[in-house]
Amino acid sequence: MTEMVVGIDLGTTNSLIAVCDERGPHIIASESGRRMLSSAVRYDDSGRVESVGMDARLGAAGYPTRTVMSAKRWMGRAFSERCDDPTGAAPCVEGLRGRAVFAVGNMTRSPEEVAAAVLATLVADAEHLLGFRPKRAVITVPAYFDDGQRQATRDAARLAGIDPVRILNEPTAAALAYGVGRPGASTETIAVYDLGGGTFDISLLEVTPPAKDQQELAGDEGLFRVLSTAGDTHLGGDDLDVLLARYLLRQVAGSNAVLESLSPHERISLIAACETAKCALSFQDQTVVRWSISAGHIRSLPLDRPTLESIAAPWIERTLVACRRAWRDAGSPAIDRLLMVGGSTRLDAVRHAAAALFQTEPSTALDPDEVVALGAAVQGAVLSGKRRDLLLLDVVPLSLGVETVGGAVAKVIMRNTSIPTQAVEMFSTSVDGQSKILIHVVQGERELVADVRSLARFELVGIPPMPAGIPQLEVRFVVDANGMLQVSAVERRSGRRAAVQVLPTYGLSAAEVESMDSASVVHAREDMRRHRMIDLIVNARLDLRWIGEATSRVRDSLDRETTESVDRATQELSLLVARAEHDPDSVDADELHRAKEALDRASVRVHEVSIAASLKSMAAEAGGLSNESRTT
Ligand code: ADP
Ligand code: MG
């Protein structure tokens, strides 16, 4: 049996380890559940590694002479190449043969030794989960790394007891994670935009997949040609944190205030708070930045997304300058795909700017922090000779759909549809005045949400209040040639739209597809029955509400016979619905159906009387989609 080859993203700020098995590529988390390791190392007084990771990073201010951060910037470099170090960490000095080394206390440590400490920690984490110590790894480096820098990376691996079977370019790894280069696909030009914590890299790749009849697997590096690279080794999310900190400081202390005048404690606390706020603003519109100015004293200021975006604008523009240069160097080819890599690409403004420049929708389905490590693991699986049990299929292996009200599933694309493909469905709301609609994208053959795989959730917000059933929600599913699913929703009356991307086959093995599929056959009858019950309950609830409201509005104008029969039918149906909601098996679906019809018949007069009364919209909570007005 060939030995497992893991994938390692040895990053400037953060490092990760991943493996590709029958589930596909996935990150190996540490025992405590941490998926990402801060690339920071602290040494003790005798020069032994004392701490690696977040603890070392957060403690850097307290132990500046014993902590090394961002060692990658110095990998394989001469001291004369001087690059700035982040403040609060061990300085770089000249070592043997002019090489750059870190002064740690009264000793020196080479960048390779520091990187080895990070690698050893990752491998120890993996050992805990796998039950054995992985000995061979694919390690990623920036595309622009020269031979010396690549050699230093190999040396670091050997110091950590790992055989570096391949040094892989980070943008190539990202492309592999996205399944680019599937046999039989056409040649594509890909832009990989990688904005991390301290560095920015843009790489243009040309990918020539093997012919379809070739049994060769995607992942052979020969398929990937680097057309051009550009970037800035001192441009990343950390700089945005500092820009934010400067801005906030000016707000509280006037336009002349400078970060450098703060105590180290306050400065570090403020910058850390800015990073937290920056990240929060990709999920919410506003936040409060809280930092400690001295023991026990906290200062806080509100920050909203537009402000963050205006502060970020010149910072983003610097990345675009490099993008234009790389694009020109490559001969300005049309870009088929734009892959977003690095934590800082979670900022919407960054995605929009890159998309506008390259004139293509960015791929964002995979976690931008994890995509490089995942791709390295894919390469590792190919090199270990293990067949890639990823689903390189030409069809949608499991149906794709959305959740409708009451937990039922409306399938939009049926299984075994060949890709690329797309489909559109219309939906509406089930609650009056719904101002937002939650769209839950699911995968599987079963009829109920509880029994299918959840792929993504997103919200369509800002819908003006309308009565239930009036909004026209168009939901479009597009699956591209690589199996990537894009779901977009537009409410046609208001024009509000939202979208999400997912890779439905991600982390799904052929065996799982098989079992999800056969479960649907086994449970088909039962599923249909439960689906019918859910629909009945939902529709009965709607009837009860509409008829109840209409009756109370016009009660004075109704004859006694009508009010009595409506009240009786209402009571009977309410009881049944309540029972069915409590325990669906305790109620016979036909009985519920009959009770609902009875109420409908009894209320004919009510409708006649109230027909002129206009429906008043009212504010209501977001509910599910209504499948009542679903058209096919
Ligand atoms: P590297 O490749 O340099 O090791 P990463 O790809 O891990 O770095 O990116 C780390 C950076 O991403 C940090 O600056 C962090 O603040 C930033 N980041 C992470 N999440 C978000 C977010 N939601 N919004 C904005 N920036 C983010
Ligand atoms: Mg990175």
XYZ file of C-alpha atoms and ligand atoms in Angstrom:
660
model
C 0.000 0.000 0.000
C 1.293 3.425 -0.823
C 1.635 5.828 2.020
C -0.662 8.767 2.588
C 0.573 12.163 1.384
C -0.918 15.118 3.278
C -1.192 18.693 2.002
C 0.217 21.626 3.960
C -0.373 25.353 3.425
C 2.614 26.939 5.157
C 1.330 30.526 5.328
C 2.837 33.821 6.399
C 0.069 34.367 8.947
C -1.662 30.993 9.244
C -0.861 27.389 8.328
C -3.137 24.400 7.729
C -2.892 20.675 7.081
C -5.350 18.656 4.992
C -5.818 15.170 3.652
C -7.740 13.793 0.692
C -9.444 10.469 1.370
C -12.613 8.803 0.145
C -14.557 11.777 1.515
C -12.587 14.118 -0.697
C -10.158 16.759 0.600
C -10.729 18.060 4.103
C -8.856 20.013 6.752
C -7.433 18.059 9.677
C -8.403 19.883 12.855
C -6.339 19.745 16.033
C -7.513 17.906 19.112
C -9.140 21.104 20.349
C -10.943 21.595 17.035
C -8.661 24.323 15.652
C -8.428 24.188 11.855
C -5.884 26.944 11.379
C -2.552 27.388 13.168
C -1.062 30.861 13.605
C 2.438 30.770 12.059
C 3.987 32.251 15.216
C 6.641 30.559 17.365
C 7.869 31.516 20.819
C 11.153 30.165 22.229
C 12.112 29.838 25.869
C 15.303 31.297 27.387
C 17.312 28.244 26.413
C 16.144 28.444 22.797
C 13.638 25.582 22.895
C 10.244 25.941 21.248
C 7.880 27.057 23.999
C 4.681 27.754 22.116
C 3.392 27.629 18.529
C 0.183 29.215 17.272
C -2.309 31.742 18.553
C -0.866 31.682 22.063
C 2.547 32.699 20.674
C 0.979 35.342 18.438
C -1.112 36.939 21.176
C 1.811 36.779 23.582
C 4.216 38.480 21.164
C 3.858 41.863 22.845
C 4.877 40.345 26.165
C 7.861 38.402 24.751
C 9.014 40.449 21.752
C 12.601 39.148 21.823
C 11.608 35.485 21.932
C 8.729 35.394 19.465
C 9.085 34.973 15.691
C 6.223 35.848 13.369
C 5.963 35.920 9.593
C 9.136 33.820 9.184
C 8.005 32.983 5.657
C 8.951 36.461 4.497
C 12.580 35.553 5.202
C 12.649 31.968 3.920
C 15.757 31.397 1.807
C 16.602 35.080 1.785
C 19.839 36.963 2.403
C 19.953 39.486 5.216
C 20.839 42.157 2.671
C 17.404 41.709 1.102
C 15.968 43.366 4.221
C 12.268 43.277 4.691
C 10.360 44.852 7.527
C 9.293 42.721 10.418
C 6.017 43.175 12.176
C 6.593 45.151 15.350
C 6.721 43.273 18.610
C 8.678 40.240 17.400
C 12.292 39.045 17.280
C 14.411 41.021 14.820
C 16.208 39.591 11.829
C 20.012 39.700 11.779
C 22.790 38.554 9.490
C 23.704 34.888 9.914
C 26.258 32.570 8.303
C 27.077 33.280 4.640
C 24.952 36.435 4.763
C 21.739 34.560 5.423
C 18.839 36.115 7.277
C 18.272 34.647 10.741
C 16.240 35.703 13.775
C 17.861 36.920 16.966
C 16.035 34.984 19.663
C 17.318 36.006 23.074
C 21.056 35.534 22.772
C 20.766 32.818 20.099
C 19.741 32.747 16.471
C 17.092 30.686 14.727
C 16.853 30.336 10.952
C 13.546 30.864 9.124
C 13.692 27.139 8.230
C 13.880 26.203 11.915
C 10.917 28.424 12.717
C 8.911 26.977 9.817
C 9.882 23.477 10.984
C 8.354 24.213 14.401
C 5.093 25.172 12.662
C 5.194 22.085 10.407
C 5.940 19.777 13.346
C 2.940 21.151 15.220
C 0.657 20.540 12.225
C 1.925 16.999 11.796
C 1.477 16.269 15.511
C -2.111 17.522 15.233
C -2.697 15.271 12.247
C -1.183 12.319 14.042
C -3.695 12.727 16.806
C -6.589 12.520 14.380
C -5.228 9.954 11.920
C -3.705 7.662 14.500
C -0.342 7.647 12.715
C 2.224 10.267 11.896
C 2.092 11.385 8.245
C 5.613 11.253 6.818
C 5.122 12.692 3.363
C 3.597 16.022 2.390
C 2.880 18.381 -0.479
C 3.805 21.869 0.738
C 2.632 25.031 -0.964
C 4.642 28.182 -1.713
C 3.833 31.411 -3.540
C 4.225 31.136 -7.317
C 6.976 33.767 -7.276
C 9.217 31.849 -4.807
C 12.653 31.336 -6.386
C 14.727 28.158 -6.179
C 16.427 29.262 -2.968
C 13.105 29.912 -1.257
C 11.713 26.576 -2.440
C 14.826 24.781 -1.234
C 14.515 26.473 2.171
C 10.921 25.224 2.370
C 12.098 21.665 1.613
C 14.783 21.989 4.296
C 12.184 23.135 6.816
C 10.105 20.048 6.078
C 13.085 17.711 6.561
C 13.926 19.424 9.858
C 10.371 18.590 10.952
C 10.827 14.971 9.892
C 8.634 15.241 6.811
C 9.513 14.182 3.278
C 8.425 17.089 1.025
C 7.339 15.032 -1.966
C 6.285 18.090 -3.924
C 6.535 21.857 -3.577
C 3.330 23.163 -5.146
C 2.420 26.690 -6.202
C -0.354 28.133 -4.026
C -2.497 29.303 -6.977
C -2.228 25.856 -8.567
C -3.365 24.317 -5.288
C -6.379 26.642 -5.217
C -7.285 25.623 -8.763
C -6.996 21.916 -7.858
C -9.269 22.403 -4.869
C -11.857 23.892 -7.206
C -11.630 20.825 -9.425
C -10.172 22.765 -12.322
C -8.488 20.588 -14.951
C -11.094 17.832 -15.129
C -10.283 15.431 -17.946
C -12.058 16.444 -21.120
C -12.673 20.080 -20.118
C -11.397 22.834 -22.388
C -8.307 24.947 -21.785
C -9.021 27.769 -19.353
C -7.300 30.909 -18.148
C -7.619 31.341 -14.415
C -6.837 34.301 -12.199
C -6.086 33.452 -8.562
C -6.460 36.499 -6.308
C -4.875 35.744 -2.923
C -5.159 38.412 -0.235
C -4.044 37.017 3.117
C -2.901 38.597 6.351
C 0.405 40.079 5.274
C 0.824 39.427 1.569
C -1.008 39.831 -1.703
C -0.457 37.560 -4.709
C -2.131 37.560 -8.066
C -1.356 34.685 -10.431
C -2.637 33.960 -13.915
C -2.627 30.287 -14.871
C -3.395 28.440 -18.043
C -4.922 25.034 -17.437
C -4.916 22.398 -20.164
C -6.878 19.377 -18.936
C -6.016 15.903 -20.222
C -8.185 14.406 -22.962
C -11.236 12.595 -21.719
C -10.157 9.141 -22.867
C -6.876 9.536 -21.025
C -7.194 7.746 -17.733
C -4.934 10.357 -16.214
C -6.293 12.158 -13.199
C -6.567 15.872 -12.764
C -3.827 17.075 -10.513
C -0.766 16.558 -12.646
C 1.058 19.825 -12.290
C 2.106 19.723 -15.932
C -1.427 20.799 -16.753
C -0.935 24.117 -15.024
C 1.212 26.790 -16.610
C 1.895 30.013 -14.722
C 1.421 32.858 -17.214
C 2.347 35.653 -14.846
C 2.486 36.639 -11.202
C 2.556 39.928 -9.342
C 1.837 41.062 -5.839
C 3.075 42.841 -2.799
C 4.828 41.066 0.051
C 3.747 43.832 2.417
C 0.089 44.185 1.678
C -2.584 42.230 3.516
C -5.400 42.212 6.023
C -2.998 43.335 8.781
C -2.517 46.648 6.976
C -6.250 47.224 6.848
C -6.411 46.628 10.614
C -3.801 49.367 11.083
C -5.643 51.759 8.729
C -8.811 51.187 10.748
C -6.963 51.716 14.024
C -5.558 55.034 12.757
C -9.016 56.167 11.713
C -10.603 55.289 15.061
C -7.787 56.930 16.969
C -8.350 60.150 15.040
C -12.029 59.954 15.980
C -11.282 59.834 19.696
C -8.072 61.849 19.951
C -8.133 64.352 17.109
C -6.533 64.502 13.706
C -2.958 64.682 15.020
C -3.105 61.487 17.043
C -0.722 58.741 15.919
C -0.719 55.038 16.782
C 2.948 55.229 17.726
C 2.101 57.520 20.646
C -0.055 54.875 22.306
C 1.246 52.474 24.913
C 2.109 49.081 23.378
C -0.786 47.642 25.376
C -3.357 50.042 23.961
C -1.933 49.861 20.449
C -2.086 46.061 20.318
C -5.526 45.998 21.890
C -6.845 48.591 19.418
C -5.422 46.805 16.365
C -6.775 43.443 17.550
C -10.208 45.026 18.125
C -10.078 46.457 14.606
C -9.440 43.022 13.145
C -12.387 41.603 15.079
C -14.632 44.439 13.903
C -13.457 44.089 10.293
C -14.343 40.398 10.279
C -17.701 41.019 11.970
C -18.639 43.506 9.253
C -18.684 40.775 6.629
C -21.678 39.279 8.453
C -23.397 42.389 9.800
C -23.837 46.012 8.749
C -22.486 47.623 11.876
C -20.525 46.789 14.976
C -18.851 48.367 17.964
C -15.063 48.404 18.317
C -14.042 47.948 21.942
C -10.467 48.178 23.099
C -8.752 48.514 26.425
C -6.777 51.702 27.036
C -5.403 50.603 30.398
C -6.205 47.962 32.950
C -9.941 48.077 33.504
C -10.628 50.948 31.116
C -12.434 50.255 27.888
C -13.112 52.616 25.034
C -15.644 51.906 22.315
C -16.738 53.406 19.013
C -19.331 52.272 16.498
C -18.175 51.269 13.015
C -20.351 50.510 10.005
C -19.666 48.754 6.754
C -19.684 51.840 4.478
C -17.002 53.413 6.694
C -14.905 50.243 6.578
C -15.278 50.144 2.810
C -14.221 53.738 2.338
C -11.131 53.132 4.492
C -10.415 49.934 2.558
C -10.816 51.504 -0.896
C -7.213 52.722 -1.387
C -5.912 49.472 0.133
C -7.961 47.444 -2.353
C -6.797 49.697 -5.179
C -3.202 48.706 -4.396
C -4.100 45.079 -5.131
C -5.694 46.130 -8.407
C -2.502 47.849 -9.525
C -0.692 44.502 -9.207
C -3.589 42.708 -10.935
C -3.398 45.017 -13.957
C 0.339 44.452 -14.173
C 0.025 40.654 -14.048
C -2.792 40.699 -16.572
C -0.775 42.830 -18.970
C 2.311 40.604 -18.506
C 0.229 37.567 -19.458
C -0.871 39.270 -22.676
C -4.321 40.347 -21.409
C -6.145 37.057 -22.052
C -9.858 36.743 -21.328
C -10.244 35.354 -17.795
C -12.482 32.279 -17.588
C -12.412 31.937 -13.829
C -11.469 34.099 -10.900
C -10.633 32.201 -7.711
C -10.661 34.046 -4.387
C -8.085 32.891 -1.838
C -7.000 34.245 1.565
C -9.060 35.405 4.525
C -9.245 39.012 3.366
C -11.272 38.062 0.285
C -14.230 37.620 2.630
C -14.668 41.370 2.323
C -17.439 42.006 -0.188
C -15.701 45.121 -1.457
C -12.619 43.036 -2.326
C -14.691 40.483 -4.248
C -16.522 43.190 -6.153
C -13.355 45.050 -7.084
C -11.640 41.908 -8.401
C -14.763 40.809 -10.266
C -15.139 44.210 -11.900
C -11.516 44.253 -13.003
C -11.400 40.733 -14.464
C -14.973 40.913 -15.717
C -15.974 37.585 -14.293
C -17.913 36.355 -11.271
C -15.485 35.187 -8.574
C -15.590 31.601 -7.292
C -16.153 31.726 -3.557
C -17.651 28.335 -2.774
C -14.692 27.063 -0.793
C -13.451 28.653 2.403
C -10.774 31.142 1.274
C -8.600 30.262 4.272
C -8.675 26.563 3.498
C -8.634 26.304 -0.272
C -4.830 26.160 -0.683
C -4.415 23.369 1.868
C -7.304 21.431 0.319
C -5.706 21.659 -3.119
C -2.357 20.502 -1.705
C -4.173 17.459 -0.281
C -5.698 16.718 -3.696
C -2.216 16.797 -5.205
C -1.009 14.565 -2.372
C -3.685 11.969 -3.126
C -2.713 11.946 -6.792
C 0.969 11.541 -5.933
C 0.322 8.726 -3.477
C -1.256 6.900 -6.376
C -4.571 6.776 -4.629
C -7.427 7.106 -7.075
C -9.153 10.319 -6.459
C -12.517 9.168 -5.282
C -13.786 12.661 -5.808
C -16.849 12.856 -7.895
C -15.513 13.845 -11.255
C -18.891 13.290 -12.792
C -20.617 14.763 -15.780
C -23.975 14.662 -14.046
C -25.578 16.096 -10.925
C -25.301 13.027 -8.636
C -28.062 14.056 -6.211
C -31.057 16.328 -6.739
C -30.674 19.974 -5.786
C -33.494 22.016 -4.351
C -34.722 24.460 -1.735
C -36.614 24.165 1.520
C -40.228 25.288 1.383
C -42.503 26.161 4.245
C -43.011 23.420 6.813
C -39.713 21.670 6.119
C -40.584 20.144 2.744
C -38.145 20.040 -0.184
C -38.844 21.476 -3.618
C -36.410 19.957 -6.103
C -35.129 22.344 -8.716
C -32.557 20.214 -10.557
C -33.163 16.470 -10.698
C -30.423 13.936 -10.114
C -28.559 12.627 -13.146
C -29.130 15.828 -15.101
C -25.976 16.291 -17.167
C -23.876 19.369 -16.489
C -23.642 22.236 -17.245
C -27.295 22.865 -16.579
C -29.688 25.428 -15.156
C -33.280 25.675 -13.973
C -35.621 28.341 -12.644
C -38.515 28.003 -10.224
C -41.004 30.572 -8.969
C -41.961 30.792 -5.300
C -43.863 33.149 -3.056
C -44.220 33.881 0.636
C -46.501 32.275 3.203
C -46.656 35.120 5.697
C -48.029 38.653 5.202
C -45.534 41.491 5.146
C -42.471 39.246 5.064
C -39.537 41.643 4.618
C -36.925 38.930 4.206
C -36.917 35.462 2.791
C -34.540 32.740 3.894
C -33.420 30.470 1.086
C -32.064 27.121 2.187
C -30.319 25.153 -0.556
C -30.380 21.391 -0.062
C -29.276 18.220 -1.791
C -30.763 14.745 -1.758
C -33.628 12.596 -2.918
C -35.799 12.591 0.192
C -38.886 14.741 0.539
C -38.165 16.428 3.852
C -35.418 18.824 4.824
C -34.576 16.775 7.887
C -33.493 13.917 5.604
C -31.389 15.755 3.023
C -27.995 17.433 3.056
C -27.888 21.144 3.764
C -25.641 22.974 1.281
C -26.119 26.665 1.992
C -28.463 29.272 3.404
C -28.827 32.854 2.325
C -31.275 35.683 2.817
C -33.069 38.006 0.481
C -33.646 41.164 2.477
C -35.349 44.527 2.035
C -38.569 43.270 0.490
C -41.367 45.843 0.845
C -44.340 44.536 2.860
C -46.828 42.612 0.713
C -49.582 40.147 1.565
C -48.576 36.472 1.564
C -48.494 34.990 -1.913
C -47.959 38.305 -3.697
C -44.124 38.484 -3.864
C -42.740 36.769 -6.946
C -39.568 35.005 -6.046
C -37.550 33.656 -8.927
C -34.915 31.140 -7.827
C -32.309 30.173 -10.402
C -29.931 27.196 -10.095
C -26.899 27.129 -12.378
C -24.419 24.224 -12.313
C -21.288 24.884 -14.347
C -19.034 22.378 -16.082
C -16.995 21.916 -12.898
C -20.038 20.991 -10.852
C -20.125 24.377 -9.117
C -23.630 25.437 -8.134
C -24.701 29.066 -8.116
C -28.118 29.794 -6.631
C -29.538 33.262 -7.159
C -32.877 34.652 -6.069
C -34.663 37.767 -7.226
C -37.956 39.158 -5.939
C -39.431 40.465 -9.165
C -41.744 43.142 -7.755
C -39.005 44.876 -5.767
C -35.953 43.805 -7.771
C -34.126 42.699 -4.598
C -31.610 39.947 -5.271
C -29.093 37.709 -3.505
C -26.947 34.731 -4.461
C -24.716 32.023 -3.081
C -22.188 29.557 -4.523
C -21.505 26.007 -3.386
C -19.646 22.947 -4.558
C -22.312 20.262 -4.010
C -19.907 17.340 -4.363
C -17.546 18.804 -1.808
C -16.761 16.265 0.892
C -19.165 13.740 -0.568
C -17.922 10.298 -1.545
C -19.404 7.969 -4.118
C -20.523 5.685 -1.296
C -22.444 8.465 0.402
C -24.192 9.382 -2.834
C -25.179 5.742 -3.186
C -26.610 5.523 0.320
C -28.476 8.843 0.092
C -29.966 7.663 -3.136
C -31.063 4.239 -1.915
C -32.480 5.723 1.309
C -34.836 7.748 -0.850
C -36.189 4.572 -2.456
C -36.630 2.836 0.881
C -38.401 5.817 2.391
C -40.333 6.973 -0.659
C -43.816 6.016 0.548
C -43.282 7.275 4.053
C -41.750 10.497 2.708
C -44.685 11.162 0.437
C -47.097 10.672 3.317
C -45.160 13.057 5.558
C -44.793 15.564 2.758
C -48.564 15.495 2.223
C -49.210 15.951 5.944
C -46.872 18.940 6.075
C -48.568 20.551 3.102
C -51.979 19.940 4.645
C -50.988 21.454 7.965
C -49.455 24.496 6.302
C -52.450 25.103 4.080
C -54.927 24.506 6.896
C -53.083 27.034 9.056
C -53.267 29.585 6.234
C -57.006 28.947 5.785
C -57.629 29.257 9.506
C -55.873 32.570 9.597
C -57.399 34.083 6.486
C -60.891 32.935 7.306
C -60.534 33.929 10.955
C -59.390 37.408 10.009
C -62.055 37.891 7.381
C -64.781 36.641 9.725
C -63.854 38.988 12.538
C -63.721 41.900 10.089
C -67.208 41.301 8.729
C -68.883 39.421 11.599
C -71.494 42.155 12.089
C -72.678 41.801 8.522
C -73.014 37.985 8.621
C -76.166 35.984 9.380
C -76.118 33.795 12.488
C -76.188 30.533 10.600
C -72.962 31.402 8.760
C -71.078 32.537 11.841
C -72.114 29.412 13.715
C -71.051 27.003 11.017
C -67.782 28.846 10.397
C -67.000 28.864 14.099
C -67.750 25.153 14.378
C -65.618 24.213 11.349
C -62.815 26.473 12.591
C -62.803 24.809 15.947
C -62.695 21.321 14.486
C -59.897 22.108 12.077
C -57.860 23.955 14.724
C -58.024 20.943 16.984
C -56.893 18.580 14.271
C -54.055 20.854 13.161
C -52.836 21.261 16.719
C -52.885 17.494 17.160
C -51.119 16.900 13.853
C -48.425 19.415 14.698
C -47.872 17.757 18.020
C -47.784 14.240 16.585
C -48.323 13.858 12.826
C -48.955 10.120 13.180
C -51.950 10.664 15.452
C -53.987 12.273 12.687
C -55.302 10.729 9.508
C -54.417 12.886 6.497
C -57.804 12.287 4.867
C -59.602 13.400 8.011
C -57.546 16.587 8.082
C -58.275 17.137 4.419
C -62.035 16.740 5.022
C -61.997 19.187 7.931
C -60.180 21.733 5.802
C -62.726 21.356 2.998
C -65.558 21.737 5.493
C -64.184 25.055 6.668
C -63.722 26.185 3.090
C -67.369 25.384 2.316
C -68.679 27.057 5.448
C -66.769 30.248 4.706
C -68.029 30.910 1.180
C -70.412 33.577 2.458
C -67.639 35.206 4.487
C -65.608 35.664 1.345
C -68.536 37.144 -0.490
C -69.091 39.701 2.219
C -65.459 40.596 2.713
C -64.508 40.612 -0.930
C -64.373 44.384 -1.024
C -62.297 44.763 2.106
C -58.704 45.344 1.161
C -55.998 43.189 2.632
C -53.874 45.212 4.944
C -50.275 44.242 5.042
C -48.604 43.976 8.330
C -45.085 43.488 9.487
C -44.308 39.898 10.121
C -41.319 37.767 10.772
C -39.490 36.037 7.993
C -41.019 32.695 7.195
C -40.306 29.979 4.689
C -41.135 29.860 1.029
C -44.589 28.942 -0.045
C -44.869 26.106 -2.490
C -48.482 26.956 -3.170
C -47.720 29.202 -6.070
C -44.893 27.028 -7.262
C -44.989 26.583 -10.993
C -43.107 24.048 -12.987
P -1.982 34.072 5.065
O -2.184 33.426 3.742
O -1.169 35.326 4.992
O -1.439 33.118 6.081
P -4.889 34.081 5.575
O -5.293 33.662 4.233
O -5.107 33.137 6.693
O -3.386 34.620 5.615
O -5.677 35.458 5.891
C -5.624 36.099 7.121
C -6.250 37.470 6.997
O -7.625 37.357 6.629
C -6.202 38.268 8.279
O -5.750 39.594 8.012
C -7.659 38.302 8.717
O -7.959 39.491 9.441
C -8.365 38.303 7.389
N -9.782 37.877 7.503
C -10.254 36.701 7.996
N -11.604 36.702 7.993
C -12.002 37.906 7.492
C -13.272 38.544 7.252
N -14.423 37.915 7.523
N -13.281 39.789 6.731
C -12.132 40.418 6.457
N -10.906 39.903 6.676
C -10.834 38.660 7.180
Mg -2.323 32.126 2.299
